Amino acid sequence: MSELLPLDPDQLLTTTRSVRKRLDLTRPVPLELIREALKVALQAPSGSNSQTWHWIVVDDPEKKRGIAQAYRKAFEPYIAAQKRTDATGERVASSATYLAEVLETVPVLVIGAIYVGRQGLPAGNQAGVWGSLLPAAWSLQLALRARGLGSAWTTLHLQYESEVAELLGIPDGVVQGVLLPVAYYTGTGFQPAPRRPLDDVLHVNGW
C-alpha cells in the first residue's frame, strides 16, 4: 500500500479541491495507484448494495485525445455562456479553460459509470441511480488526494456521451456519470474553500 498523506478526516474532506492548473502533466501515474484508490472507493454505499458501478481508466493517448475532443465541443458553448464577472467567476473560468485545453495530456482519465439496463434512466427522479455511483466517485477523489493525486469533477463530455461510449466500447445499458482527470499535483497549499454560511442553507424540521 502506498504511503498516505498525514491528513485527519476533516482535513481530507475540506481540502480535497478540484485540481486543474496544478495537475502535473509530466509525471506518470501508476495504474496500481489508481487501482488502490478504487478499492477504497468501492466501499461507498450503493442502492440495495447493488454495486452496479463501472470504472473506465484511460491512459491510452489516442483514446484520451478522443475524450478531450468531445469535452472541448461541449466546453466551447458552455464557457461562452458564462456571465459571472466577479473574481471567483473569472478564476474558475480560467481554470476550466486551461483544463479543456490540456485534457488529453493529463496522465489518467477515469470515467465513473453505472449499469441501468435496457430500460435506461428513469423518467422521474434519478436520485436512486446517481446515489449509487456518485458517492463512490467522491470517495475516489478523497482516496486519490490522500495518495498525493489531484482530480477534478467534470461532466461536460456527457453531451457527447454516445461518442465516448463508442470510443471506449462501453456497452448499451451502461451510462456515464462523471469524468475525473487524475494526476499528481504541484504545490501543497490546499485549504478549505469559501462557502455560504451554514445557516443560509440549513432547515430544521421544515423549510
Coordinates of C-alpha atoms in Angstrom, one line a residue:
M1 CA 0.0 0.0 0.0
S2 CA 1.3 3.5 -0.9
E3 CA 2.2 6.0 1.8
L4 CA -0.7 8.2 2.8
L5 CA -0.5 11.9 3.5
P6 CA -0.8 12.8 7.2
L7 CA -4.4 14.2 7.0
D8 CA -7.1 13.8 9.6
P9 CA -10.6 13.1 8.2
D10 CA -11.7 16.7 8.5
Q11 CA -8.6 17.9 6.7
L12 CA -9.1 15.4 3.9
L13 CA -12.7 16.3 3.5
T14 CA -12.2 20.1 3.5
T15 CA -9.0 20.3 1.4
T16 CA -9.9 18.0 -1.5
R17 CA -10.3 20.5 -4.2
S18 CA -10.9 20.4 -8.0
V19 CA -7.4 20.5 -9.3
R20 CA -6.9 21.8 -12.8
K21 CA -4.0 24.2 -13.3
R22 CA -1.9 22.4 -10.7
L23 CA -2.1 18.9 -12.3
D24 CA 1.4 17.7 -13.1
L25 CA 1.1 16.8 -16.7
T26 CA 4.7 15.4 -16.9
R27 CA 4.7 12.8 -14.2
P28 CA 3.2 9.4 -15.0
V29 CA 0.6 7.9 -12.6
P30 CA 1.0 4.2 -12.0
L31 CA -2.1 2.2 -12.7
E32 CA -1.6 0.3 -9.5
L33 CA -2.1 3.6 -7.6
I34 CA -5.4 4.1 -9.3
R35 CA -6.4 0.5 -8.5
E36 CA -5.6 1.1 -4.9
A37 CA -7.7 4.2 -4.7
L38 CA -10.6 2.5 -6.5
K39 CA -10.6 -0.3 -3.9
V40 CA -11.2 2.3 -1.3
A41 CA -13.9 3.9 -3.4
L42 CA -15.7 0.6 -3.7
Q43 CA -16.5 0.8 0.0
A44 CA -19.0 3.6 -0.7
P45 CA -22.8 2.9 -0.4
S46 CA -24.9 1.9 -3.3
G47 CA -28.7 1.3 -3.5
S48 CA -29.6 -2.1 -2.2
N49 CA -25.9 -2.8 -2.1
S50 CA -26.2 -3.4 -5.9
Q51 CA -22.7 -2.2 -6.7
T52 CA -23.6 -1.8 -10.4
W53 CA -20.9 0.8 -10.9
H54 CA -18.1 0.5 -13.5
W55 CA -14.8 2.4 -13.8
I56 CA -13.1 3.1 -17.1
V57 CA -9.5 4.1 -16.6
V58 CA -7.9 5.6 -19.7
D59 CA -4.2 6.3 -20.2
D60 CA -4.0 5.5 -23.9
P61 CA -3.1 8.7 -25.7
E62 CA -5.4 8.3 -28.7
K63 CA -8.4 7.5 -26.5
K64 CA -7.6 10.4 -24.2
R65 CA -7.5 12.6 -27.3
G66 CA -10.9 11.4 -28.4
I67 CA -12.4 12.1 -25.0
A68 CA -10.8 15.6 -25.0
Q69 CA -12.2 16.4 -28.4
A70 CA -15.7 15.5 -27.2
Y71 CA -15.1 17.5 -24.0
R72 CA -14.0 20.6 -25.9
K73 CA -17.0 20.5 -28.2
A74 CA -19.2 20.8 -25.1
F75 CA -16.9 23.3 -23.3
E76 CA -16.9 26.0 -26.0
P77 CA -20.6 26.9 -25.8
Y78 CA -20.6 26.4 -22.1
I79 CA -17.8 28.9 -21.4
A80 CA -19.2 31.3 -23.9
A81 CA -22.5 31.4 -21.9
Q82 CA -20.9 32.1 -18.6
K83 CA -21.9 35.5 -17.2
R84 CA -20.1 35.8 -13.9
T85 CA -17.5 38.6 -13.9
D86 CA -16.5 38.6 -10.3
A87 CA -13.0 37.5 -9.2
T88 CA -14.2 34.0 -8.3
G89 CA -16.0 33.5 -11.6
E90 CA -13.1 34.7 -13.6
R91 CA -10.7 32.4 -11.7
V92 CA -12.9 29.4 -12.2
A93 CA -13.4 30.2 -15.9
S94 CA -9.6 30.5 -16.4
S95 CA -9.0 27.2 -14.6
A96 CA -11.7 25.4 -16.5
T97 CA -10.4 26.8 -19.8
Y98 CA -6.9 25.5 -19.0
L99 CA -8.2 22.0 -18.3
A100 CA -10.2 21.9 -21.6
E101 CA -7.0 22.9 -23.4
V102 CA -4.8 20.2 -21.9
L103 CA -7.2 17.4 -21.1
E104 CA -5.6 14.8 -23.4
T105 CA -2.2 15.4 -21.7
V106 CA -3.5 14.6 -18.2
P107 CA -1.9 11.2 -17.3
V108 CA -5.1 9.4 -16.5
L109 CA -8.8 9.9 -17.1
V110 CA -11.3 8.0 -15.0
I111 CA -14.9 7.7 -16.0
G112 CA -17.4 6.5 -13.5
A113 CA -20.4 4.7 -15.0
I114 CA -23.3 2.7 -13.8
Y115 CA -25.4 -0.2 -15.3
V116 CA -29.1 0.7 -15.8
G117 CA -30.1 -2.0 -18.2
R118 CA -32.2 -1.8 -21.3
Q119 CA -34.8 0.4 -19.7
G120 CA -32.3 3.2 -19.4
L121 CA -32.5 6.0 -16.9
P122 CA -35.9 6.5 -15.2
A123 CA -38.0 9.4 -16.4
G124 CA -38.7 10.8 -12.9
N125 CA -36.3 11.4 -10.0
Q126 CA -33.0 9.8 -10.7
A127 CA -31.5 10.1 -7.2
G128 CA -31.6 6.3 -6.7
V129 CA -29.4 5.8 -9.8
W130 CA -26.8 8.5 -9.2
G131 CA -26.8 8.0 -5.5
S132 CA -25.4 4.5 -6.3
L133 CA -22.4 6.0 -8.3
L134 CA -21.5 9.5 -7.2
P135 CA -20.7 8.8 -3.6
A136 CA -18.1 6.3 -4.8
A137 CA -16.7 8.9 -7.3
W138 CA -16.2 11.3 -4.4
S139 CA -14.7 8.6 -2.3
L140 CA -12.3 8.0 -5.2
Q141 CA -11.3 11.7 -5.2
L142 CA -10.7 11.6 -1.5
A143 CA -8.6 8.4 -1.8
L144 CA -6.6 10.0 -4.6
R145 CA -6.0 13.1 -2.6
A146 CA -4.7 11.0 0.4
R147 CA -2.2 9.5 -2.0
G148 CA -0.9 12.8 -3.4
L149 CA -3.0 12.8 -6.5
G150 CA -5.3 15.6 -7.7
S151 CA -8.6 15.3 -9.7
A152 CA -11.4 17.5 -10.9
W153 CA -15.1 16.6 -11.1
T154 CA -16.2 17.1 -14.7
T155 CA -19.4 16.2 -16.7
L156 CA -19.3 18.3 -19.8
H157 CA -18.3 15.3 -22.0
L158 CA -21.7 13.8 -21.3
Q159 CA -23.2 15.9 -24.0
Y160 CA -21.4 13.6 -26.3
E161 CA -21.7 10.5 -24.2
S162 CA -22.5 8.2 -27.1
E163 CA -19.4 9.2 -28.9
V164 CA -17.2 8.5 -25.8
A165 CA -19.1 5.2 -25.2
E166 CA -18.3 4.1 -28.8
L167 CA -14.7 5.1 -28.5
L168 CA -14.2 3.1 -25.3
G169 CA -16.5 0.2 -26.1
I170 CA -18.9 0.9 -23.3
P171 CA -21.9 -1.4 -23.8
D172 CA -25.6 -0.3 -24.1
G173 CA -27.3 -0.1 -20.7
V174 CA -24.3 1.5 -19.0
V175 CA -24.5 5.2 -18.5
Q176 CA -21.6 7.6 -17.6
G177 CA -21.9 9.9 -14.7
V178 CA -18.5 11.7 -14.2
L179 CA -15.1 12.2 -15.7
L180 CA -12.1 12.6 -13.4
P181 CA -8.8 13.8 -14.8
V182 CA -6.2 12.5 -12.5
A183 CA -2.5 13.5 -11.9
Y184 CA 0.0 14.2 -9.3
Y185 CA -0.4 17.8 -8.3
T186 CA 2.1 20.6 -7.8
G187 CA 2.3 22.6 -4.5
T188 CA 0.8 21.6 -1.2
G189 CA -1.3 24.7 -0.2
F190 CA -4.8 23.2 -0.3
Q191 CA -7.1 25.0 2.1
P192 CA -10.9 24.9 2.8
A193 CA -12.7 26.9 0.1
P194 CA -15.1 29.8 0.8
R195 CA -18.7 28.5 1.3
R196 CA -22.0 30.1 2.0
P197 CA -22.8 30.2 5.8
L198 CA -24.4 27.1 7.1
D199 CA -27.4 29.0 8.4
D200 CA -28.2 30.1 4.8
V201 CA -28.9 26.6 3.8
L202 CA -29.9 24.8 7.0
H203 CA -33.5 23.9 7.6
V204 CA -34.6 22.2 10.8
N205 CA -38.0 20.4 11.0
G206 CA -39.1 22.1 7.8
W207 CA -38.1 24.7 5.2

